[in-house]
Amino acid sequence: MIARLRRTYRRLRLGTRLALGLGALALVAFAVVGTALTTYMRDYLSAQLDDQLGLAQGAQSKSIVANGTLQGKKYYRWYYAVYDVTNGTPVLRRPEESSDLPSDIGDLTAVARAQIAKGTEVLRTSDLSGEGEYRLRGCAVEPGVVLVSGAPMDAIDDTVRQLVIIQVIAFGVALLALVVLGRRLLRRGLQPLSDMAHTAHGIASHDLSDSAARLPLRAENRDGGPEVEELRTAFNTMLEHIDDSLAVRAEAEQRLRRFVADASHELRTPLMSVRGYADLFQYAAANVPEERDKHLARLRAEAARMGVLLDDLLLLARLDAANVETPIRLQDAELVELVAQAADAFRAGHPDRPLTVTVPSAPVRLRVDPVRIRQVLDNLLTNAAVHTPPGTEVSVTVSVGAGTASVRVADAGPGIPEADRDQVFDRFYRVDKARSRDRGGSGLGLAVARSLAMAHGGTVELTTEPGVTVFTVTIPLGDGSAWP
């Protein structure tokens, strides 16, 4: 039975359970208040009855002294017994009327004996045989005479009984109203939680497999107080986090698909060229021997191009998994010297583009991988040459700031469109989609440059506008204590 009640209670809604709990607490409070009030009322009425007994005995003692027996005014259903106690034993005097004594006077005689023993008035509650509860009081009228009076307590019992009935009815109505109204108020107060549950059900039914979709639902109800508002804020923050995570996942999936498609396309082109030149080489070796060396050179060039592409992909993969295997080998290097080497190589490979180099007079010493830093500089300079027309001025500026060294590679070309600026560092991304791969490259140069700079704790930033494009490489200055 208890287990069934527990299961039933657990199936109730939270508002109903809170209302029942509030009702149980109210019931306990009502029981405590009712008991205290009933006890106080009974004690108060008993004290009033004791005072009435004392006043009545004070007036009746004079009649006993004057007449030897109690005469005059008497109270309805009260009992009076006068005892002679000269010898230490209570002896009952003959009453004026037989109705002054109950059928059994044992309790009254016991009060008289207690008064003799104590020497002062005695108050006692006794259940007289066939009469009910009486309040008995014994007091000395004069030396050797004791008066014992008994007043019925049924009026007190009736008053207390009526008080209990009134309390039960009032507390019952109040308890019922408290549970019913409390349940309504609690349901209204918990409505925001129901709204959040409804929102959660709506999200559960939402198709999260659609990576491009956004979660359309939020908990918007502003009722419920600070605690519910705090929960609502946390709930909406969680939804925003889930939404952002889904967006990041969708973007990552799109990048991955684009990366796989571009990598497949980039590798397919040289592979097809290798296959074609291999067939031509086989044909020339059998029929046109003088063409064999030309086809072999082209075969080697395509293989070298594919090797560079694979090397860049391998480097990016190793940089992505730097915690497993890092391709960076740090050593002491001089940045100005690396920039001069990269500038000389650029002038040799692109004599049609004037290059200006500005460096500080003092050496710029770094703790870097000089091969990889040189690769970053070569990629940025090659990018400036590939995406600008012949004759475009290119400049390289080296500067030292607070704890960092910067290399600024700028060209006076057409600039990068605003729609492409956030994607120029993506792998296989090319601003000019129509440019051939022989001229435009594979789209990995800037991605490699940024990854290598980040592997050194630095950054590569782009600022561009029509007529100027600037890539700034920032690298932290290393500890120069190893330098002589």
GROMACS .gro file of N, CA and C in nm, residues 116-191:
model
  228
  116ILE      N    1  -0.559   1.948   5.558
  116ILE     CA    2  -0.504   1.935   5.693
  116ILE      C    3  -0.354   1.917   5.688
  117ALA      N    4  -0.310   1.834   5.590
  117ALA     CA    5  -0.167   1.804   5.581
  117ALA      C    6  -0.087   1.927   5.536
  118LYS      N    7  -0.140   2.001   5.441
  118LYS     CA    8  -0.066   2.115   5.387
  118LYS      C    9  -0.084   2.241   5.470
  119GLY      N   10  -0.199   2.256   5.532
  119GLY     CA   11  -0.224   2.376   5.610
  119GLY      C   12  -0.262   2.495   5.527
  120THR      N   13  -0.288   2.476   5.399
  120THR     CA   14  -0.328   2.585   5.309
  120THR      C   15  -0.430   2.531   5.213
  121GLU      N   16  -0.487   2.621   5.127
  121GLU     CA   17  -0.593   2.574   5.037
  121GLU      C   18  -0.536   2.471   4.939
  122VAL      N   19  -0.624   2.379   4.898
  122VAL     CA   20  -0.588   2.271   4.808
  122VAL      C   21  -0.684   2.272   4.690
  123LEU      N   22  -0.630   2.264   4.566
  123LEU     CA   23  -0.708   2.258   4.443
  123LEU      C   24  -0.682   2.125   4.375
  124ARG      N   25  -0.789   2.061   4.331
  124ARG     CA   26  -0.774   1.929   4.273
  124ARG      C   27  -0.891   1.906   4.177
  125THR      N   28  -0.863   1.837   4.067
  125THR     CA   29  -0.968   1.797   3.973
  125THR      C   30  -0.997   1.650   3.991
  126SER      N   31  -1.123   1.616   4.014
  126SER     CA   32  -1.161   1.477   4.039
  126SER      C   33  -1.283   1.441   3.956
  127ASP      N   34  -1.292   1.314   3.923
  127ASP     CA   35  -1.407   1.263   3.847
  127ASP      C   36  -1.503   1.199   3.949
  128LEU      N   37  -1.602   1.275   3.988
  128LEU     CA   38  -1.697   1.225   4.086
  128LEU      C   39  -1.785   1.118   4.025
  129SER      N   40  -1.809   1.015   4.101
  129SER     CA   41  -1.885   0.901   4.051
  129SER      C   42  -2.024   0.944   4.006
  130GLY      N   43  -2.054   0.923   3.876
  130GLY     CA   44  -2.185   0.955   3.820
  130GLY      C   45  -2.210   1.102   3.799
  131GLU      N   46  -2.113   1.189   3.829
  131GLU     CA   47  -2.133   1.333   3.818
  131GLU      C   48  -2.045   1.398   3.712
  132GLY      N   49  -1.937   1.335   3.677
  132GLY     CA   50  -1.842   1.394   3.584
  132GLY      C   51  -1.727   1.464   3.656
  133GLU      N   52  -1.650   1.539   3.581
  133GLU     CA   53  -1.533   1.608   3.637
  133GLU      C   54  -1.578   1.730   3.716
  134TYR      N   55  -1.513   1.743   3.834
  134TYR     CA   56  -1.539   1.858   3.922
  134TYR      C   57  -1.405   1.916   3.963
  135ARG      N   58  -1.410   2.047   3.984
  135ARG     CA   59  -1.293   2.116   4.039
  135ARG      C   60  -1.319   2.134   4.187
  136LEU      N   61  -1.233   2.074   4.270
  136LEU     CA   62  -1.250   2.076   4.416
  136LEU      C   63  -1.150   2.172   4.477
  137ARG      N   64  -1.199   2.246   4.577
  137ARG     CA   65  -1.110   2.339   4.649
  137ARG      C   66  -1.141   2.328   4.797
  138GLY      N   67  -1.036   2.305   4.877
  138GLY     CA   68  -1.051   2.298   5.022
  138GLY      C   69  -0.977   2.411   5.089
  139CYS      N   70  -1.040   2.478   5.187
  139CYS     CA   71  -0.976   2.589   5.257
  139CYS      C   72  -1.023   2.590   5.402
  140ALA      N   73  -0.945   2.649   5.490
  140ALA     CA   74  -0.979   2.659   5.634
  140ALA      C   75  -1.075   2.775   5.653
  141VAL      N   76  -1.190   2.745   5.716
  141VAL     CA   77  -1.287   2.851   5.747
  141VAL      C   78  -1.247   2.922   5.875
  142GLU      N   79  -1.214   2.842   5.976
  142GLU     CA   80  -1.162   2.890   6.105
  142GLU      C   81  -1.083   2.775   6.165
  143PRO      N   82  -1.010   2.796   6.270
  143PRO     CA   83  -0.933   2.684   6.326
  143PRO      C   84  -1.023   2.565   6.357
  144GLY      N   85  -0.989   2.448   6.298
  144GLY     CA   86  -1.062   2.325   6.322
  144GLY      C   87  -1.177   2.302   6.228
  145VAL      N   88  -1.203   2.394   6.133
  145VAL     CA   89  -1.314   2.379   6.038
  145VAL      C   90  -1.258   2.398   5.896
  146VAL      N   91  -1.295   2.304   5.807
  146VAL     CA   92  -1.249   2.307   5.667
  146VAL      C   93  -1.371   2.301   5.576
  147LEU      N   94  -1.373   2.387   5.475
  147LEU     CA   95  -1.479   2.389   5.374
  147LEU      C   96  -1.422   2.335   5.242
  148VAL      N   97  -1.489   2.236   5.188
  148VAL     CA   98  -1.452   2.180   5.057
  148VAL      C   99  -1.567   2.208   4.962
  149SER      N  100  -1.539   2.282   4.854
  149SER     CA  101  -1.640   2.314   4.752
  149SER      C  102  -1.602   2.247   4.621
  150GLY      N  103  -1.703   2.206   4.545
  150GLY     CA  104  -1.681   2.143   4.415
  150GLY      C  105  -1.764   2.207   4.308
  151ALA      N  106  -1.700   2.250   4.198
  151ALA     CA  107  -1.770   2.315   4.086
  151ALA      C  108  -1.759   2.225   3.963
  152PRO      N  109  -1.868   2.205   3.890
  152PRO     CA  110  -1.864   2.118   3.772
  152PRO      C  111  -1.780   2.182   3.660
  153MET      N  112  -1.710   2.095   3.583
  153MET     CA  113  -1.625   2.142   3.474
  153MET      C  114  -1.683   2.111   3.337
  154ASP      N  115  -1.810   2.067   3.334
  154ASP     CA  116  -1.867   2.033   3.204
  154ASP      C  117  -1.884   2.156   3.116
  155ALA      N  118  -1.903   2.275   3.177
  155ALA     CA  119  -1.913   2.397   3.096
  155ALA      C  120  -1.780   2.426   3.026
  156ILE      N  121  -1.670   2.404   3.101
  156ILE     CA  122  -1.538   2.421   3.039
  156ILE      C  123  -1.518   2.321   2.927
  157ASP      N  124  -1.556   2.194   2.952
  157ASP     CA  125  -1.542   2.091   2.848
  157ASP      C  126  -1.626   2.125   2.725
  158ASP      N  127  -1.749   2.177   2.748
  158ASP     CA  128  -1.832   2.215   2.634
  158ASP      C  129  -1.769   2.329   2.554
  159THR      N  130  -1.717   2.427   2.629
  159THR     CA  131  -1.653   2.541   2.560
  159THR      C  132  -1.532   2.495   2.479
  160VAL      N  133  -1.450   2.410   2.542
  160VAL     CA  134  -1.330   2.360   2.472
  160VAL      C  135  -1.370   2.274   2.353
  161ARG      N  136  -1.476   2.195   2.370
  161ARG     CA  137  -1.521   2.109   2.259
  161ARG      C  138  -1.569   2.195   2.142
  162GLN      N  139  -1.646   2.299   2.174
  162GLN     CA  140  -1.692   2.387   2.067
  162GLN      C  141  -1.574   2.458   1.998
  163LEU      N  142  -1.476   2.496   2.081
  163LEU     CA  143  -1.358   2.560   2.023
  163LEU      C  144  -1.284   2.465   1.928
  164VAL      N  145  -1.273   2.338   1.968
  164VAL     CA  146  -1.206   2.240   1.882
  164VAL      C  147  -1.282   2.221   1.753
  165ILE      N  148  -1.416   2.213   1.763
  165ILE     CA  149  -1.498   2.197   1.642
  165ILE      C  150  -1.480   2.316   1.548
  166ILE      N  151  -1.482   2.436   1.606
  166ILE     CA  152  -1.464   2.556   1.524
  166ILE      C  153  -1.326   2.557   1.458
  167GLN      N  154  -1.226   2.517   1.536
  167GLN     CA  155  -1.091   2.513   1.481
  167GLN      C  156  -1.080   2.411   1.367
  168VAL      N  157  -1.137   2.294   1.389
  168VAL     CA  158  -1.131   2.191   1.285
  168VAL      C  159  -1.197   2.239   1.157
  169ILE      N  160  -1.315   2.300   1.171
  169ILE     CA  161  -1.386   2.350   1.052
  169ILE      C  162  -1.306   2.462   0.985
  170ALA      N  163  -1.260   2.558   1.067
  170ALA     CA  164  -1.188   2.673   1.010
  170ALA      C  165  -1.056   2.628   0.946
  171PHE      N  166  -0.982   2.543   1.019
  171PHE     CA  167  -0.854   2.497   0.965
  171PHE      C  168  -0.874   2.409   0.843
  172GLY      N  169  -0.981   2.328   0.843
  172GLY     CA  170  -1.010   2.245   0.726
  172GLY      C  171  -1.039   2.327   0.603
  173VAL      N  172  -1.126   2.431   0.620
  173VAL     CA  173  -1.157   2.519   0.508
  173VAL      C  174  -1.031   2.593   0.462
  174ALA      N  175  -0.953   2.643   0.559
  174ALA     CA  176  -0.830   2.714   0.523
  174ALA      C  177  -0.732   2.621   0.452
  175LEU      N  178  -0.723   2.495   0.499
  175LEU     CA  179  -0.632   2.400   0.437
  175LEU      C  180  -0.676   2.368   0.295
  176LEU      N  181  -0.806   2.347   0.276
  176LEU     CA  182  -0.856   2.319   0.141
  176LEU      C  183  -0.831   2.438   0.048
  177ALA      N  184  -0.860   2.558   0.099
  177ALA     CA  185  -0.837   2.677   0.016
  177ALA      C  186  -0.688   2.693  -0.014
  178LEU      N  187  -0.604   2.663   0.085
  178LEU     CA  188  -0.460   2.676   0.066
  178LEU      C  189  -0.411   2.579  -0.041
  179VAL      N  190  -0.457   2.455  -0.038
  179VAL     CA  191  -0.414   2.355  -0.137
  179VAL      C  192  -0.463   2.392  -0.276
  180VAL      N  193  -0.593   2.428  -0.285
  180VAL     CA  194  -0.649   2.459  -0.417
  180VAL      C  195  -0.586   2.585  -0.475
  181LEU      N  196  -0.589   2.695  -0.397
  181LEU     CA  197  -0.533   2.819  -0.447
  181LEU      C  198  -0.383   2.809  -0.463
  182GLY      N  199  -0.318   2.739  -0.367
  182GLY     CA  200  -0.174   2.721  -0.378
  182GLY      C  201  -0.136   2.644  -0.503
  183ARG      N  202  -0.215   2.543  -0.538
  183ARG     CA  203  -0.186   2.467  -0.660
  183ARG      C  204  -0.198   2.555  -0.783
  184ARG      N  205  -0.301   2.641  -0.784
  184ARG     CA  206  -0.316   2.732  -0.898
  184ARG      C  207  -0.201   2.831  -0.905
  185LEU      N  208  -0.166   2.887  -0.790
  185LEU     CA  209  -0.055   2.983  -0.789
  185LEU      C  210   0.076   2.916  -0.829
  186LEU      N  211   0.097   2.794  -0.776
  186LEU     CA  212   0.220   2.723  -0.810
  186LEU      C  213   0.222   2.686  -0.959
  187ARG      N  214   0.107   2.646  -1.010
  187ARG     CA  215   0.102   2.613  -1.153
  187ARG      C  216   0.134   2.737  -1.237
  188ARG      N  217   0.080   2.851  -1.192
  188ARG     CA  218   0.112   2.973  -1.265
  188ARG      C  219   0.259   3.010  -1.249
  189GLY      N  220   0.312   2.992  -1.128
  189GLY     CA  221   0.453   3.023  -1.107
  189GLY      C  222   0.546   2.929  -1.182
  190LEU      N  223   0.503   2.803  -1.198
  190LEU     CA  224   0.586   2.703  -1.268
  190LEU      C  225   0.559   2.700  -1.417
  191GLN      N  226   0.472   2.788  -1.465
  191GLN     CA  227   0.443   2.790  -1.608
  191GLN      C  228   0.568   2.813  -1.693
   0.00000   0.00000   0.00000
